[in-house]
Amino acid sequence: MKADFLIIGSGMAGMSAAYRLSKYGKVIVLEKESLLGYHTTGRSAAFFTENYGNKIIRSITKASRYFLENPPSCFKNAELMTKYGGSLFIANKHQSKLVDKELNYAKSLSANVFEIEKKEVLNMVPVIREEYLDRALHEPDSKVMDVDLIHQGFARGLKDNDGKIIFNSEVQKIEKNNNLWKLITKNDEFVSPIVINAAGAWCDEISILAGCNSLNLAPKRRTVIIFDHLKDINTSKWPVVIDIEDNFYFKSEAGKILASPADETDSPPCDSQPEELDIALTIDRIENATNFKIKNIDHKWSGLRSFFPDRTPVVGEDPSRSGFYWLAGQGGYGIQTAPGISKIIECLITGHNWPDYLYDLSITPETLSPKRKI
Ligand SMILES: Cc1cc2nc3c(=O)[nH]c(=O)nc-3n(C[C@H](O)[C@H](O)[C@H](O)COP(=O)(O)OP(=O)(O)OC[C@H]3O[C@@H](n4cnc5c(N)ncnc54)[C@H](O)[C@@H]3O)c2cc1C
């Protein structure tokens, strides 16, 4: 089968790029699993905050907001993000100085983040222990995303432009002949001048199959639990509550509570499963900061957030293998940055004009390049 663009991986990275590129030619997405969102994309905590990650991540998040708030027609007028109570970054007395540091950093990037009174925090989220809390920052414009609607919208856009997703198609071998890439799966062969490596935690492995150098992508496990608070409280307007050092977070989730110890344990690429120790850690950290007593866990999972050493994604053509593009290392921000990152790969591949809104945020064609010192 021939295509103008072959994409490996149908997670948020692959599907957002597929949607963008399908306006220029025939796109085929190859996915080893039998459904969309089986790996990291289907396991996220789904919050959108401009106050998370390094400066580049924050800028791309900012650049993605307009798309998520005003999606194109293939999203069928769906509300992709909902405003609850924003995000609240809380500090205990040992973390007090970090509040000033974080606030100054956020201000330097013109983020709408400010300190709020302890009383106001306890009004907003009464379950936080008064003795635990010292100070807090509030980001009122932070939202909660509907990951499935975003993912499905990109898939619909791809299909509207005659693109294809082929499931149960694990790319096992990659060859290059006469400027054409050949991707070989168990049953088929696919040929294209351009290949996009959007294989999530497997991106380094795919690059090696293609004869590129590894860029030291490190998948890291993160654990999530859902528990019932068993209290007669309305949590639906709560903000996402995030420890200022990112040692835990929790948020309201369909009447229950979603919580994570914000763990980052090195893992090989795999079908990640939660470890008992990390679940115990979640319970300990949440009970220490709040009045929750976690007796029963309704649901638990883990997923791999993949980072390069500089914790910045790599998007662009491999320096040694022309026509092979990286779309990797979105870490813990791959949903909220998908509109911006997919615009970047579109411009790099098609030569389409670089948008002013990216230049204005100091994101240039070189910012995410695999040629940079990673
Ligand atoms: C617990 C947790 C919480 C998170 N919270 C947030 C959040 O609040 N906000 C946010 O923006 N982000 C969040 N993230 C991060 C976000 O989920 C990821 O950055 C994003 O989903 C990565 O998308 P991806 O497409 O790169 O990877 P994936 O979704 O893993 O997709 C990669 C795909 O490639 C396929 N593949 C691999 N190898 C092959 C092969 N050889 N052949 C064919 N297919 C292949 C895989 O099967 C997979 O479907 C969170 C992640 C986790 C784990």
Coordinates of C-alpha atoms and ligand atoms in Angstrom, one line a residue, residues 7-15 30-33 35-49 52 145 147 151 166 169-172 185 198-203 206 209 220-224 249 260 301-306 327-338, ligand 1:
I7 CA 2.4 7.4 10.7
I8 CA 3.4 4.8 13.3
G9 CA 1.1 5.0 16.3
S10 CA -2.5 6.2 16.7
G11 CA -2.2 7.9 20.1
M12 CA -2.9 11.6 20.5
A13 CA 0.4 12.4 18.8
G14 CA -0.1 10.2 15.7
M15 CA -3.8 11.1 15.3
L30 CA -0.4 2.0 11.5
E31 CA -1.4 0.9 15.1
K32 CA -0.3 -2.3 16.7
E33 CA -3.3 -2.5 19.0
L35 CA -8.3 0.1 19.3
L36 CA -7.6 3.8 19.7
G37 CA -6.1 5.0 23.0
Y38 CA -5.0 1.7 24.5
H39 CA -1.7 3.1 25.7
T40 CA -0.7 6.5 27.3
T41 CA -3.4 8.6 25.6
G42 CA -6.2 6.5 27.2
R43 CA -4.6 6.7 30.6
S44 CA -4.1 10.4 31.2
A45 CA -5.5 12.6 34.0
A46 CA -6.8 15.0 31.4
F47 CA -6.1 18.4 32.8
F48 CA -5.0 21.5 30.9
T49 CA -2.7 23.9 32.8
Y52 CA 3.2 22.8 34.2
M145 CA -10.1 18.1 28.9
V147 CA -9.5 13.2 25.9
H151 CA -8.9 11.9 20.0
I166 CA -5.0 0.3 10.2
S169 CA -0.6 -3.6 12.4
E170 CA 2.6 -3.6 14.4
V171 CA 5.5 -2.2 12.4
Q172 CA 8.2 -4.9 12.7
T185 CA 4.0 -5.5 9.4
A198 CA 4.6 8.7 16.8
A199 CA 4.9 5.4 18.7
G200 CA 4.9 6.9 22.2
A201 CA 7.1 5.0 24.6
W202 CA 8.3 2.9 21.7
C203 CA 9.7 5.9 19.7
I206 CA 11.2 2.5 16.1
L209 CA 14.5 -0.1 13.3
K220 CA 8.4 6.7 33.1
R221 CA 5.5 5.0 34.9
R222 CA 2.8 7.1 36.5
T223 CA 0.0 5.7 38.7
V224 CA -3.6 6.8 39.1
Y249 CA -2.4 15.6 42.7
S260 CA -1.9 10.2 41.7
W301 CA -4.1 2.1 36.4
S302 CA -0.8 3.4 35.2
G303 CA 0.7 4.7 32.0
L304 CA 4.0 5.7 30.6
R305 CA 5.0 9.3 30.2
S306 CA 8.0 9.5 28.0
L327 CA 7.1 13.1 17.0
A328 CA 8.1 11.9 20.5
G329 CA 8.7 12.7 24.1
Q330 CA 5.4 14.6 24.9
G331 CA 5.9 13.5 28.6
G332 CA 3.0 14.4 30.8
Y333 CA 1.6 17.1 28.5
G334 CA 0.8 15.3 25.2
I335 CA -2.9 16.0 25.3
Q336 CA -2.8 19.7 26.1
T337 CA 0.0 20.3 23.6
A338 CA -1.4 18.2 20.7
Ligands
LIG1 C1 -1.2 9.0 34.4 C2 -1.0 9.9 33.3 C3 -1.5 11.2 33.4 C4 -1.4 12.1 32.4 N1 -2.0 13.4 32.5 C5 -2.0 14.2 31.5 C6 -2.7 15.5 31.5 O1 -3.3 15.7 32.6 N2 -2.6 16.3 30.5 C7 -1.8 16.0 29.4 O2 -1.8 16.9 28.4 N3 -1.2 14.9 29.3 C8 -1.2 14.0 30.3 N4 -0.5 12.8 30.2 C9 0.4 12.6 29.1 C10 -0.3 12.2 27.8 O3 -1.3 11.2 28.1 C11 0.8 11.7 26.8 O4 1.7 12.7 26.6 C12 0.2 11.4 25.4 O5 -1.0 10.5 25.5 C13 1.2 10.7 24.5 O6 0.6 10.3 23.3 P1 1.4 9.4 22.3 O7 0.5 9.4 21.1 O8 2.7 10.0 22.1 O9 1.5 8.0 22.9 P2 0.5 6.8 23.0 O10 -0.9 7.2 23.4 O11 1.1 5.7 23.9 O12 0.4 6.3 21.5 C14 1.5 5.6 20.9 C15 0.9 4.5 20.0 O13 1.9 3.9 19.2 C16 1.6 2.5 19.1 N5 2.8 1.7 18.7 C17 3.9 1.6 19.4 N6 4.8 0.8 18.7 C18 4.2 0.5 17.5 C19 4.6 -0.3 16.4 N7 5.8 -0.9 16.3 N8 3.7 -0.4 15.3 C20 2.5 0.2 15.4 N9 2.0 1.0 16.5 C21 2.9 1.1 17.5 C22 1.1 2.1 20.5 O14 0.3 0.9 20.4 C23 0.3 3.4 20.9 O15 -1.1 3.2 20.6 C24 -0.6 11.8 31.2 C25 -0.1 10.5 31.1 C26 -0.3 9.6 32.1 C27 0.3 8.2 31.9

